[in-house]
mmCIF file of C-alpha atoms in Angstrom:
data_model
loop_
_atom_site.group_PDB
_atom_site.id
_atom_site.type_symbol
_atom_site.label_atom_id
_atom_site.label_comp_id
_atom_site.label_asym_id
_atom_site.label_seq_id
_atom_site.Cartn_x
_atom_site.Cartn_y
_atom_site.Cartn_z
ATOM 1 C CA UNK A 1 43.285 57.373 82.890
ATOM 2 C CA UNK A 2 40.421 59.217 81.534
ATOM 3 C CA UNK A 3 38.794 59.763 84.976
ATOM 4 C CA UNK A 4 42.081 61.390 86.233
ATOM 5 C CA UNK A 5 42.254 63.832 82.998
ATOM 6 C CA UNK A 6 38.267 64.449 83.899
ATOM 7 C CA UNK A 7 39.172 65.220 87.153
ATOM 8 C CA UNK A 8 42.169 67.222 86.399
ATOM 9 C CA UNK A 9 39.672 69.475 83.853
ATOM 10 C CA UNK A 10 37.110 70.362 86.189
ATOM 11 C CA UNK A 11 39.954 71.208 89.321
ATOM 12 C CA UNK A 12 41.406 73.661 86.326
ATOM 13 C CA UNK A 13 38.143 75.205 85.733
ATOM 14 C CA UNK A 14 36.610 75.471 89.088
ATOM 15 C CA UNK A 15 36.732 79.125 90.995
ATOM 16 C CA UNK A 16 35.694 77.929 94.130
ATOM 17 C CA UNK A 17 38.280 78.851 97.317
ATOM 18 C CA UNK A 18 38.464 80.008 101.121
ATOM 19 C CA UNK A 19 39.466 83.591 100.717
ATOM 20 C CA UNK A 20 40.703 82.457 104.846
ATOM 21 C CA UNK A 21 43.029 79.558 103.366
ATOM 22 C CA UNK A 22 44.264 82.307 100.586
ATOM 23 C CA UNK A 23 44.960 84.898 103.160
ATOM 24 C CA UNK A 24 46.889 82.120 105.625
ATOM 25 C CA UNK A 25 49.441 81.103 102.216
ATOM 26 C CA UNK A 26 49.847 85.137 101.805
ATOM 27 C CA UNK A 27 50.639 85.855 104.944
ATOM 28 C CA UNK A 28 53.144 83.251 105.125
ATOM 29 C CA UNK A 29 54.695 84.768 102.019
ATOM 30 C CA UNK A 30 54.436 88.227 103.448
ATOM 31 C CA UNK A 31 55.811 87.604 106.736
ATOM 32 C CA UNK A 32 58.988 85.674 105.185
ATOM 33 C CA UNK A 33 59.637 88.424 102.845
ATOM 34 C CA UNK A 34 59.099 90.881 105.648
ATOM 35 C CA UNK A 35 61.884 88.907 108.028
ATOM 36 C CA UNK A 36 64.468 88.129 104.478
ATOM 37 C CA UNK A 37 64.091 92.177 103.740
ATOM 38 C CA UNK A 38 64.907 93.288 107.557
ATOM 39 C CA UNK A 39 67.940 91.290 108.219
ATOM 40 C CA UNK A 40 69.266 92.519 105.201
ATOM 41 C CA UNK A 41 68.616 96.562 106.412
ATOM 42 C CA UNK A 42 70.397 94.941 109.718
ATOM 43 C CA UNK A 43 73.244 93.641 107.914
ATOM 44 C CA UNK A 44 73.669 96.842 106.047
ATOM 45 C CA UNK A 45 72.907 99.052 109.572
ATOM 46 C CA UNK A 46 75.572 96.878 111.271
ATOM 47 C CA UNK A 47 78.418 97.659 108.673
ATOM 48 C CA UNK A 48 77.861 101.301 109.134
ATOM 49 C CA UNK A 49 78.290 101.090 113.261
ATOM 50 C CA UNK A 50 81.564 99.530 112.798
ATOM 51 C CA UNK A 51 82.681 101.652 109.638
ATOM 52 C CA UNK A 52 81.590 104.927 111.952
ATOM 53 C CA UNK A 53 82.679 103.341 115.269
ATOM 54 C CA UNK A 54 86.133 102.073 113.513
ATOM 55 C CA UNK A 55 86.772 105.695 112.408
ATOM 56 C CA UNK A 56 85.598 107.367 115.226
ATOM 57 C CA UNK A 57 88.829 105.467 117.524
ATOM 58 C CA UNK A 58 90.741 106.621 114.547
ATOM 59 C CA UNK A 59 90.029 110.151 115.179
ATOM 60 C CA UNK A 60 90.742 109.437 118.968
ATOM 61 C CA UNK A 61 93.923 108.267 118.687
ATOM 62 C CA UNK A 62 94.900 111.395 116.028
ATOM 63 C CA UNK A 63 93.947 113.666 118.717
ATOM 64 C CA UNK A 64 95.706 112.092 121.356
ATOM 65 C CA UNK A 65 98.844 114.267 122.566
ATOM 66 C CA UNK A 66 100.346 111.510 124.859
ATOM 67 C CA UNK A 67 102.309 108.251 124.440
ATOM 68 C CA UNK A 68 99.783 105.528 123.387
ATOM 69 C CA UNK A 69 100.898 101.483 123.604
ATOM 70 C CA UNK A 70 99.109 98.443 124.235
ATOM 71 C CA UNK A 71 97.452 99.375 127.095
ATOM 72 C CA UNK A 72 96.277 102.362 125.541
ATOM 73 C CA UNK A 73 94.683 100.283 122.600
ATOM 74 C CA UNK A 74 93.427 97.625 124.616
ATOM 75 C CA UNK A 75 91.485 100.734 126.579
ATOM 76 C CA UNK A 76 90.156 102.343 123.599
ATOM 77 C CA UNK A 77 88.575 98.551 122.106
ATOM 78 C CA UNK A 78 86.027 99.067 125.034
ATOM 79 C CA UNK A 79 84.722 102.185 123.297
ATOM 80 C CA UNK A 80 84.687 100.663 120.091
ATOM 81 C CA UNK A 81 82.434 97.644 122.129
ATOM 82 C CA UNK A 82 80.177 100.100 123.531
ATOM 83 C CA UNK A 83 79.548 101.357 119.799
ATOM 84 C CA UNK A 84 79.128 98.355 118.569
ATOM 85 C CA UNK A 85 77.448 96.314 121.007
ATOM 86 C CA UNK A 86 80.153 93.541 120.981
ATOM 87 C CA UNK A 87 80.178 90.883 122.961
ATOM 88 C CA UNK A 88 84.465 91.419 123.550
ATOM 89 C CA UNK A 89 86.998 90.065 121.808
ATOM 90 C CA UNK A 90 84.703 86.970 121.242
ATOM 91 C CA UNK A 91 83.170 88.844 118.589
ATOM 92 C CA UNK A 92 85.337 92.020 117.468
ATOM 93 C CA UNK A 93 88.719 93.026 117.540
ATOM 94 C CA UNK A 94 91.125 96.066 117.074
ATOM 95 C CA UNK A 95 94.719 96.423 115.536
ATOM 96 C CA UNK A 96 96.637 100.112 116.034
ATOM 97 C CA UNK A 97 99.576 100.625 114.010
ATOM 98 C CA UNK A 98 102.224 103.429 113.951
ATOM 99 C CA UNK A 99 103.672 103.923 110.186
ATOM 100 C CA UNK A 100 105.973 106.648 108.811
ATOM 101 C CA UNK A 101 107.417 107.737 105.645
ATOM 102 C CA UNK A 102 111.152 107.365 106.020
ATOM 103 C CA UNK A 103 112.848 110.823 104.280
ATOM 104 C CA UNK A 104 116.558 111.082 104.494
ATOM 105 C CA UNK A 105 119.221 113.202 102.626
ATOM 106 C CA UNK A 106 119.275 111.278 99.294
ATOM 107 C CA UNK A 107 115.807 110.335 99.804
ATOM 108 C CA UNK A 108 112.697 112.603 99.770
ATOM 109 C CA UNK A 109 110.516 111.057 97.963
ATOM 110 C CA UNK A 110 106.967 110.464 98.781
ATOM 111 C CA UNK A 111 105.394 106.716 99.895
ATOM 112 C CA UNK A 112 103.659 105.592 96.499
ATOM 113 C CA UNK A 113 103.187 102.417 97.685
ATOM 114 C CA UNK A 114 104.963 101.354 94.960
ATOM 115 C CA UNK A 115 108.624 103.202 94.024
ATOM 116 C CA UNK A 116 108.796 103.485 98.081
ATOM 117 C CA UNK A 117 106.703 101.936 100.873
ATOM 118 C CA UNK A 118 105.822 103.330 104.351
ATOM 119 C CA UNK A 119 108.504 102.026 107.166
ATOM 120 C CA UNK A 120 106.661 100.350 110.422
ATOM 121 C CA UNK A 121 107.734 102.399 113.492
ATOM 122 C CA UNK A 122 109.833 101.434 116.268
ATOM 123 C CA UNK A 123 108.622 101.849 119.902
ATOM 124 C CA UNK A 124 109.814 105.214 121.222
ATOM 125 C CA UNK A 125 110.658 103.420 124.887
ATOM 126 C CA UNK A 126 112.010 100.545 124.277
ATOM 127 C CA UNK A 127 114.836 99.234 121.326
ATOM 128 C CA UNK A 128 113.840 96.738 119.314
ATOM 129 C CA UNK A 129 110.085 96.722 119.705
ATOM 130 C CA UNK A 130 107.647 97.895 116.934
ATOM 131 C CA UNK A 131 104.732 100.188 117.522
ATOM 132 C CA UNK A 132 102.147 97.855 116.477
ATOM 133 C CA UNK A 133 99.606 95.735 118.693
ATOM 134 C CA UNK A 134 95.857 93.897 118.345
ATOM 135 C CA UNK A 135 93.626 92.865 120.604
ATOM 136 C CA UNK A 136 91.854 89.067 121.261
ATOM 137 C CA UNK A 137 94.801 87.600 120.082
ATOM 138 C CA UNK A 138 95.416 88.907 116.846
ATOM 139 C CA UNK A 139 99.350 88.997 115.476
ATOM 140 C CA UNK A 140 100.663 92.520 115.627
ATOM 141 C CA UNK A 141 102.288 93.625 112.314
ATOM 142 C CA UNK A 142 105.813 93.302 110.825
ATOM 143 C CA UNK A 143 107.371 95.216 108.388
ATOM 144 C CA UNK A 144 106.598 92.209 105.608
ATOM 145 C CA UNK A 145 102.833 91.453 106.552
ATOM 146 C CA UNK A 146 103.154 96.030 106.385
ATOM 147 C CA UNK A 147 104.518 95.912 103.131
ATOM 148 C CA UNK A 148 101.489 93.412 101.911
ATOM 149 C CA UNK A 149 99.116 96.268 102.361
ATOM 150 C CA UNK A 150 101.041 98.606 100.552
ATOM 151 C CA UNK A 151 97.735 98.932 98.032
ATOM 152 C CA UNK A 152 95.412 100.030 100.448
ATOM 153 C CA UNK A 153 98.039 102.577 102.192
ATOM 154 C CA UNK A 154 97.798 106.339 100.894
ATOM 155 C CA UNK A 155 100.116 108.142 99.520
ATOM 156 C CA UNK A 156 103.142 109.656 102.185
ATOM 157 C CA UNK A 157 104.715 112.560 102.115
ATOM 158 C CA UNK A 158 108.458 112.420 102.999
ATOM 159 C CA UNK A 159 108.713 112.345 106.779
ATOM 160 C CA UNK A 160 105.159 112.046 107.283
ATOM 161 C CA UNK A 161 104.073 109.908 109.791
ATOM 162 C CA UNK A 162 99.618 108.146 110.340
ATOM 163 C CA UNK A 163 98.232 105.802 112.554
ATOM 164 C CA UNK A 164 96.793 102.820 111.105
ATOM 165 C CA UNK A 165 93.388 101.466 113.070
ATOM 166 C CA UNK A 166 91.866 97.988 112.043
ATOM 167 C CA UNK A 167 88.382 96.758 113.132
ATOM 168 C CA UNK A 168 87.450 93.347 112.548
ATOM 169 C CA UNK A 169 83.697 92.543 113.502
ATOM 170 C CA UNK A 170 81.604 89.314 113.454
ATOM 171 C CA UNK A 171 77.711 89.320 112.393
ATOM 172 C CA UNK A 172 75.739 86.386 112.754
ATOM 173 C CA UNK A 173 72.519 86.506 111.188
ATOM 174 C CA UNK A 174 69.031 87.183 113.532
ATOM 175 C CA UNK A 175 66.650 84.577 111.491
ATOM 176 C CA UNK A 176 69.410 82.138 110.765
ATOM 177 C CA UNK A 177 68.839 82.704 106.809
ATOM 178 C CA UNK A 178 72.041 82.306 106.156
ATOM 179 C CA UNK A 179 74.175 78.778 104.648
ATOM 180 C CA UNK A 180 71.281 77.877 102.929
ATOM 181 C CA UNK A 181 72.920 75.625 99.559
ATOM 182 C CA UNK A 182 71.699 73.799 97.297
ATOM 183 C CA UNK A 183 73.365 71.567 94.802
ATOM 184 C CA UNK A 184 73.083 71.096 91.472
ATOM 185 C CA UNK A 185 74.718 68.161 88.997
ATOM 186 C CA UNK A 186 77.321 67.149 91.434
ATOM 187 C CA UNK A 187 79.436 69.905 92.554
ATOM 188 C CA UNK A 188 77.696 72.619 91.448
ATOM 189 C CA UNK A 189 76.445 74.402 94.550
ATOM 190 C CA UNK A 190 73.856 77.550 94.603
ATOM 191 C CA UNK A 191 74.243 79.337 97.937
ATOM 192 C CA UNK A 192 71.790 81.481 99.275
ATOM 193 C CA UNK A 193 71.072 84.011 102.555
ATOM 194 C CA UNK A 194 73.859 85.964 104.323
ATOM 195 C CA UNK A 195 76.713 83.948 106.088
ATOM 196 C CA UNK A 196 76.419 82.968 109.260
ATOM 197 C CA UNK A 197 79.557 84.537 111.328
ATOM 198 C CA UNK A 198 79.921 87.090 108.232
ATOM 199 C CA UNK A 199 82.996 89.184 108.773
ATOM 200 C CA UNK A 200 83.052 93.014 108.643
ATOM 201 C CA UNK A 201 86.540 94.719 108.339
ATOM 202 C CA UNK A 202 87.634 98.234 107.948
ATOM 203 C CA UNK A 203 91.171 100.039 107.395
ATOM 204 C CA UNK A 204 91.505 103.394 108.263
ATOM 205 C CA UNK A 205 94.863 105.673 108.036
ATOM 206 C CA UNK A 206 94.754 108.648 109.628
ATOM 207 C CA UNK A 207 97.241 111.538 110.669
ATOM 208 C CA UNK A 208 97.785 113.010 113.696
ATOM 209 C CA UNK A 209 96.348 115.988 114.414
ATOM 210 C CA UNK A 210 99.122 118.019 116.188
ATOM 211 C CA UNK A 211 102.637 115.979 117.294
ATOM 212 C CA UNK A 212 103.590 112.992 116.147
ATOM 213 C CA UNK A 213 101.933 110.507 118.021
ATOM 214 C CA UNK A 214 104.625 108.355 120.376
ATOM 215 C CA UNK A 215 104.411 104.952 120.914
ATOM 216 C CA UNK A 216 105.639 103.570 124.831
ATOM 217 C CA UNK A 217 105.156 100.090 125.521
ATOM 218 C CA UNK A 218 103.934 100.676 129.106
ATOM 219 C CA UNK A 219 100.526 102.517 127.871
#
């Protein structure tokens, strides 16, 4: 016992190292901190191309003069792709929605989201069908699953009428530093890292630019 606590003594006060052996642990440290610090910039960098590249189909479709549909949408999700470097619908996906704010003779008041909500809009070729439709897959709206974003909608003017455009977008980490947990007395978990398959989503309303925008189920 006394040897060890000898031992342990003179390894405390010795100086001696390889400046080599030194340089090989700090560079280790370096370099992770170096990869940890750039695929969070990435992360960050990759929200922004599909926050600018979910707004800038947005302003497409306000600008657009003609009848849009499904065909129209399922078009324009190639542009967002090409702006976002998506693999397809594997890995991104776009929902266009026609709203308006109903006005009527003993009703002019605006859409607050709250006293009134917005009214999904009906195809303008064909009875019965809405003016709503997503890409890989994704459910188009109704007027209910409308009526659950009623928070995030702006306010309407009476007889206004916007296009809503969602992009959904999925990130996977580069260095895999992501789902990294560790638990702690049972179920307490600490997670760590960015998600693998993290999900980026934006909601944009917009207004047409010049005529209300018309929805035909055959573009």
């Amino acid at each position: 016992m006394m040897t060890t606590l000898r031992f342990l003594r003179r390894f405390l006060k010795q100086s001696r190292g390889s400046a080599v052996i030194e340089g090989l642990f700090g560079s280790v440290l370096l370099l992770g901190w170096f990869m940890t610090a750039y695929q969070i910039y990435d992360a960050f960098r990759m929200r922004a191309v599909v926050s600018r590249a979910t707004y800038t189909v947005a302003d497409l479709i306000s600008r657009e003069r003609d009848p849009i549909g499904p065909a129209y949408v399922a078009g324009i999700k190639t542009i967002f792709d090409a702006a976002t470097r998506s693999r397809g619908d594997a890995q991104s996906w776009i929902r266009v929605t026609l709203i308006s704010c109903v006005e009527t003779e003993t009703d002019a008041r605006a859409c607050d989201g709250t006293n009134k909500l917005v009214t999904l809009r009906s195809s303008d070729s064909t009875a019965g069908s809405i003016a709503s439709f997503a890409t890989g897959g994704h459910a188009a709206y109704t007027q209910s699953t409308l009526d659950a974003k009623a928070n995030v909608i702006p306010m309407m003017a009476a007889g206004d009428s916007a296009a809503i455009v969602e992009a959904g977008y999925l990130y996977s980490p580069i260095f895999n530093i992501g789902d990294k947990a560790l638990s702690l007395g049972g179920n307490n978990t600490v997670e760590m890292g960015l998600k693998s398959n993290l999900q980026f989503g934006e909601f944009v309303v917009t207004r047409p630019r010049g005529p209300r925008t018309k929805w035909f189920d055959s573009n």
